[in-house]
């Protein structure tokens, strides 16, 4: 999944998986969140937290959604990962110098 850009060329925030479920899939399927939670065998409060974007999707739920919706677990995990990385890059940028492989480093003269 590629990150989109707005009209000014800035990256747009990748959607949270809960947004996809809430805005696209539940209406298309014509079911409620409680019905989906029951079908998936998860507590309604857990699914509600995901739909409200207060919680992320983990492997177990990704597998359940993947089978139930025919998307595969990787689809849901990729959505979550894209969202998480985008958020992390903006909240706590990592400032670490890249490692230069030894073969590219300038030779160091040995002491006599």
XYZ file of N, CA, C and O in Angstrom:
448
model
N 0.841 -1.168 0.000
C 0.000 0.000 0.000
C 0.893 1.241 0.000
O 1.759 1.394 0.833
N 0.659 2.097 -0.940
C 1.440 3.318 -1.002
C 0.723 4.423 -0.252
O -0.495 4.473 -0.213
N 1.523 5.297 0.326
C 0.960 6.453 1.014
C 0.541 7.450 -0.051
O 1.281 7.731 -0.982
N -0.663 7.978 0.086
C -1.145 8.958 -0.871
C -0.589 10.339 -0.593
O 0.079 10.574 0.406
N -0.865 11.232 -1.509
C -0.450 12.624 -1.358
C -1.657 13.512 -1.604
O -2.505 13.211 -2.422
N -1.697 14.634 -0.875
C -2.782 15.578 -1.085
C -2.423 16.521 -2.246
O -1.389 16.348 -2.898
N -3.255 17.499 -2.516
C -3.034 18.398 -3.647
C -1.772 19.236 -3.512
O -1.225 19.718 -4.498
N -1.278 19.413 -2.294
C -0.050 20.187 -2.085
C 1.196 19.313 -2.141
O 2.302 19.811 -1.988
N 1.018 18.018 -2.334
C 2.149 17.100 -2.410
C 2.550 16.493 -1.086
O 3.477 15.706 -1.021
N 1.873 16.855 -0.002
C 2.184 16.287 1.308
C 1.588 14.885 1.426
O 0.513 14.618 0.900
N 2.298 14.035 2.152
C 1.787 12.685 2.392
C 0.500 12.738 3.196
O 0.388 13.526 4.131
N -0.445 11.897 2.828
C -1.677 11.801 3.603
C -1.552 10.622 4.561
O -0.873 9.641 4.272
N -2.200 10.747 5.681
C -2.156 9.713 6.715
C -2.829 8.441 6.198
O -3.966 8.484 5.724
N -2.132 7.297 6.277
C -2.773 6.035 5.887
C -3.959 5.753 6.804
O -3.913 6.061 7.996
N -5.012 5.170 6.283
C -6.180 4.910 7.126
C -5.900 3.855 8.182
O -5.135 2.922 7.961
N -6.525 4.031 9.323
C -6.498 3.017 10.372
C -7.416 1.880 9.893
O -8.440 2.138 9.252
N -7.073 0.626 10.179
C -7.938 -0.475 9.768
C -9.374 -0.328 10.275
O -10.324 -0.737 9.601
N -9.534 0.280 11.447
C -10.885 0.511 11.978
C -11.702 1.415 11.078
O -12.916 1.248 10.944
N -11.037 2.392 10.456
C -11.734 3.281 9.533
C -12.236 2.507 8.315
O -13.367 2.705 7.863
N -11.418 1.614 7.792
C -11.812 0.797 6.643
C -13.017 -0.060 7.015
O -13.988 -0.146 6.255
N -12.951 -0.690 8.176
C -14.079 -1.513 8.631
C -15.337 -0.672 8.815
O -16.416 -1.025 8.336
N -15.201 0.437 9.497
C -16.337 1.296 9.859
C -16.965 1.982 8.648
O -18.184 1.991 8.502
N -16.122 2.543 7.789
C -16.629 3.371 6.700
C -16.937 2.593 5.424
O -17.787 3.019 4.647
N -16.229 1.500 5.189
C -16.402 0.783 3.929
C -17.050 -0.589 4.068
O -18.029 -0.878 3.390
N -16.499 -1.421 4.944
C -16.943 -2.813 4.959
C -18.263 -3.058 5.682
O -19.110 -3.777 5.156
N -18.430 -2.486 6.866
C -19.696 -2.719 7.577
C -20.901 -2.239 6.757
O -21.874 -2.981 6.606
N -20.855 -1.021 6.196
C -21.999 -0.592 5.371
C -22.209 -1.485 4.142
O -23.344 -1.813 3.795
N -21.117 -1.890 3.491
C -21.234 -2.738 2.296
C -21.821 -4.104 2.640
O -22.606 -4.664 1.869
N -21.438 -4.628 3.802
C -21.943 -5.935 4.223
C -23.348 -5.849 4.821
O -24.040 -6.864 4.925
N -23.728 -4.648 5.256
C -25.045 -4.466 5.853
C -25.190 -5.113 7.211
O -26.261 -5.604 7.565
N -24.087 -5.116 7.987
C -24.133 -5.682 9.336
C -23.636 -4.653 10.338
O -22.959 -3.696 9.974
N -23.965 -4.889 11.587
C -23.525 -3.996 12.657
C -22.176 -4.473 13.201
O -21.756 -5.611 12.947
N -21.564 -3.617 13.983
C -20.305 -3.983 14.628
C -20.510 -5.175 15.566
O -19.677 -6.076 15.623
N -21.622 -5.179 16.268
C -21.912 -6.285 17.188
C -22.070 -7.599 16.418
O -21.597 -8.650 16.876
N -22.701 -7.544 15.259
C -22.858 -8.759 14.449
C -21.509 -9.247 13.926
O -21.240 -10.453 13.920
N -20.646 -8.314 13.514
C -19.318 -8.713 13.051
C -18.509 -9.304 14.201
O -17.867 -10.344 14.038
N -18.563 -8.673 15.362
C -17.832 -9.185 16.525
C -18.291 -10.601 16.863
O -17.461 -11.480 17.116
N -19.588 -10.816 16.851
C -20.111 -12.152 17.144
C -19.631 -13.159 16.105
O -19.209 -14.268 16.443
N -19.692 -12.781 14.845
C -19.252 -13.679 13.774
C -17.769 -14.026 13.912
O -17.371 -15.168 13.681
N -16.970 -13.032 14.303
C -15.530 -13.249 14.449
C -15.164 -13.945 15.752
O -14.039 -14.413 15.914
N -16.103 -13.972 16.707
C -15.821 -14.589 17.996
C -14.946 -13.727 18.886
O -14.107 -14.242 19.629
N -15.123 -12.401 18.781
C -14.361 -11.473 19.625
C -15.338 -10.616 20.418
O -16.477 -10.408 19.994
N -14.901 -10.103 21.564
C -15.783 -9.221 22.342
C -16.139 -7.954 21.560
O -15.290 -7.390 20.857
N -17.375 -7.520 21.692
C -17.829 -6.312 21.008
C -16.983 -5.115 21.415
O -16.638 -4.290 20.565
N -16.615 -5.023 22.696
C -15.816 -3.870 23.148
C -14.459 -3.834 22.463
O -13.912 -2.761 22.188
N -13.884 -4.996 22.154
C -12.603 -5.055 21.447
C -12.767 -4.512 20.029
O -11.970 -3.683 19.578
N -13.798 -4.956 19.340
C -14.032 -4.480 17.975
C -14.398 -3.002 17.982
O -13.943 -2.242 17.119
N -15.193 -2.567 18.960
C -15.546 -1.148 19.071
C -14.305 -0.272 19.232
O -14.217 0.804 18.645
N -13.338 -0.736 20.020
C -12.109 0.033 20.226
C -11.321 0.157 18.917
O -10.703 1.189 18.648
N -11.371 -0.870 18.093
C -10.701 -0.821 16.792
C -11.455 0.111 15.854
O -10.857 0.953 15.177
N -12.771 0.005 15.841
C -13.584 0.872 14.981
C -13.428 2.335 15.367
O -13.475 3.214 14.505
N -13.226 2.605 16.651
C -13.019 3.978 17.145
C -11.554 4.408 17.031
O -11.194 5.491 17.489
N -10.720 3.522 16.501
C -9.291 3.784 16.287
C -8.523 4.015 17.581
O -7.517 4.720 17.632
N -8.998 3.387 18.662
C -8.310 3.459 19.949
C -7.411 2.247 20.158
O -6.647 2.182 21.108
N -7.519 1.285 19.273
C -6.769 0.034 19.389
C -6.407 -0.432 17.984
O -7.142 -0.187 17.036
N -5.273 -1.117 17.878
C -4.850 -1.630 16.588
C -5.247 -3.083 16.397
O -5.694 -3.751 17.323
N -5.068 -3.545 15.185
C -5.368 -4.938 14.842
C -4.109 -5.767 15.036
O -3.036 -5.410 14.537
N -4.257 -6.855 15.756
C -3.150 -7.782 15.991
C -3.382 -9.036 15.140
O -4.418 -9.185 14.502
N -2.421 -9.922 15.135
C -2.433 -11.089 14.260
C -3.711 -11.919 14.363
O -4.297 -12.292 13.345
N -4.160 -12.232 15.585
C -5.334 -13.082 15.749
C -6.559 -12.484 15.051
O -7.252 -13.168 14.299
N -6.814 -11.212 15.278
C -7.973 -10.577 14.645
C -7.760 -10.435 13.145
O -8.696 -10.595 12.363
N -6.538 -10.154 12.724
C -6.238 -10.061 11.290
C -6.552 -11.384 10.600
O -7.111 -11.400 9.498
N -6.216 -12.496 11.250
C -6.520 -13.806 10.673
C -8.022 -14.024 10.585
O -8.533 -14.503 9.571
N -8.744 -13.665 11.628
C -10.196 -13.840 11.633
C -10.854 -12.984 10.560
O -11.719 -13.457 9.821
N -10.433 -11.711 10.476
C -10.982 -10.824 9.446
C -10.617 -11.329 8.057
O -11.453 -11.306 7.135
N -9.394 -11.772 7.902
C -8.933 -12.268 6.605
C -9.749 -13.429 6.092
O -10.112 -13.471 4.908
N -10.066 -14.357 6.973
C -10.880 -15.507 6.576
C -12.326 -15.087 6.343
O -12.929 -15.418 5.316
N -12.886 -14.335 7.276
C -14.299 -13.942 7.183
C -14.579 -13.061 5.968
O -15.635 -13.172 5.352
N -13.637 -12.190 5.627
C -13.872 -11.225 4.558
C -13.159 -11.573 3.256
O -13.303 -10.869 2.255
N -12.383 -12.657 3.278
C -11.708 -13.102 2.065
C -10.533 -12.233 1.645
O -10.127 -12.257 0.485
N -9.972 -11.491 2.577
C -8.864 -10.587 2.258
C -7.505 -11.154 2.636
O -6.494 -10.699 2.121
N -7.485 -12.091 3.545
C -6.234 -12.602 4.083
C -5.749 -11.724 5.229
O -6.067 -10.533 5.295
N -5.011 -12.304 6.127
C -4.507 -11.586 7.305
C -3.517 -10.498 6.925
O -3.477 -9.440 7.548
N -2.727 -10.739 5.873
C -1.700 -9.770 5.487
C -2.293 -8.405 5.143
O -1.670 -7.370 5.382
N -3.468 -8.394 4.556
C -4.123 -7.131 4.205
C -4.318 -6.275 5.453
O -3.967 -5.095 5.469
N -4.868 -6.876 6.509
C -5.163 -6.132 7.741
C -3.902 -5.735 8.477
O -3.798 -4.641 9.018
N -2.918 -6.635 8.491
C -1.652 -6.313 9.152
C -0.896 -5.219 8.396
O -0.269 -4.352 9.000
N -0.969 -5.238 7.070
C -0.314 -4.199 6.274
C -0.963 -2.841 6.517
O -0.267 -1.830 6.655
N -2.295 -2.796 6.591
C -2.987 -1.547 6.904
C -2.526 -1.012 8.251
O -2.228 0.181 8.390
N -2.470 -1.896 9.247
C -2.079 -1.486 10.594
C -0.639 -0.999 10.611
O -0.316 0.023 11.211
N 0.243 -1.731 9.919
C 1.654 -1.359 9.889
C 1.857 0.000 9.225
O 2.600 0.835 9.726
N 1.200 0.229 8.095
C 1.325 1.520 7.404
C 0.893 2.656 8.324
O 1.557 3.688 8.415
N -0.220 2.460 9.006
C -0.734 3.486 9.921
C 0.231 3.707 11.086
O 0.571 4.841 11.417
N 0.698 2.617 11.684
C 1.587 2.715 12.847
C 2.913 3.399 12.498
O 3.399 4.239 13.257
N 3.498 3.035 11.367
C 4.779 3.626 10.970
C 4.594 5.112 10.689
O 5.401 5.937 11.129
N 3.542 5.476 9.986
C 3.279 6.888 9.682
C 3.153 7.699 10.965
O 3.736 8.775 11.088
N 2.384 7.168 11.922
C 2.192 7.859 13.201
C 3.521 7.955 13.969
O 3.855 9.007 14.500
N 4.267 6.875 14.023
C 5.524 6.852 14.775
C 6.534 7.835 14.190
O 7.253 8.507 14.939
N 6.595 7.931 12.880
C 7.547 8.845 12.246
C 7.253 10.303 12.598
O 8.143 11.132 12.582
N 6.022 10.591 12.901
C 5.649 11.958 13.220
C 5.670 12.254 14.715
O 5.850 13.392 15.119
N 5.492 11.253 15.534
C 5.437 11.467 16.979
C 6.804 11.399 17.636
O 7.080 12.138 18.563
N 7.638 10.485 17.200
C 8.950 10.305 17.827
C 9.975 9.943 16.765
O 10.353 8.783 16.628
N 10.410 10.929 15.984
C 11.392 10.622 14.943
C 12.656 10.017 15.558
O 13.090 10.424 16.631
N 13.214 9.064 14.879
C 14.435 8.403 15.336
C 15.621 9.156 14.761
O 15.687 9.392 13.559
N 16.535 9.540 15.616
C 17.725 10.252 15.124
C 18.967 9.420 15.411
O 19.636 9.587 16.426
N 19.226 8.520 14.502
C 20.390 7.634 14.596
C 21.113 7.722 13.258
O 20.479 7.690 12.206
N 22.423 7.829 13.313
C 23.207 7.874 12.079
C 23.196 6.502 11.418
O 23.226 5.474 12.107
N 23.133 6.483 10.098
C 23.185 5.196 9.397
C 24.541 4.517 9.604
O 25.557 5.194 9.782
N 24.541 3.211 9.570
C 25.789 2.444 9.665
C 26.386 2.347 8.270
O 25.694 1.973 7.326
N 27.672 2.673 8.171
C 28.366 2.576 6.896
C 29.104 1.251 6.881
O 29.902 0.978 7.791
N 28.842 0.411 5.876
C 29.550 -0.877 5.823
C 31.061 -0.676 5.803
O 31.569 0.309 5.267
N 31.803 -1.612 6.388
C 33.260 -1.511 6.529
C 33.949 -1.277 5.192
O 34.904 -0.517 5.106
N 33.495 -1.879 4.132
C 34.168 -1.748 2.839
C 34.011 -0.335 2.255
O 34.701 0.037 1.331
N 33.119 0.459 2.803
C 32.927 1.829 2.308
C 33.571 2.872 3.232
O 33.610 4.035 2.888
N 34.029 2.438 4.381
C 34.639 3.376 5.319
C 36.034 3.744 4.832
O 36.723 2.933 4.237
N 36.430 4.981 5.120
C 37.820 5.349 4.769
C 38.784 4.481 5.565
O 38.532 4.131 6.708
N 39.871 4.141 4.920
C 40.896 3.324 5.595
C 41.490 4.107 6.754
O 41.744 5.298 6.663
N 41.670 3.419 7.844
C 42.273 4.034 9.027
C 43.713 3.582 9.113
O 44.011 2.393 9.067
N 44.619 4.545 9.197
C 46.059 4.204 9.283
C 46.331 3.557 10.625
O 45.853 4.020 11.660
N 47.067 2.473 10.612
C 47.400 1.818 11.861
C 48.551 2.533 12.538
O 49.425 3.105 11.894
N 48.545 2.473 13.821
C 49.589 3.156 14.618
C 50.904 2.425 14.442
O 50.934 1.203 14.381
N 52.047 3.173 14.410
C 53.370 2.513 14.242
C 53.792 1.748 15.448
O 53.486 1.776 16.502
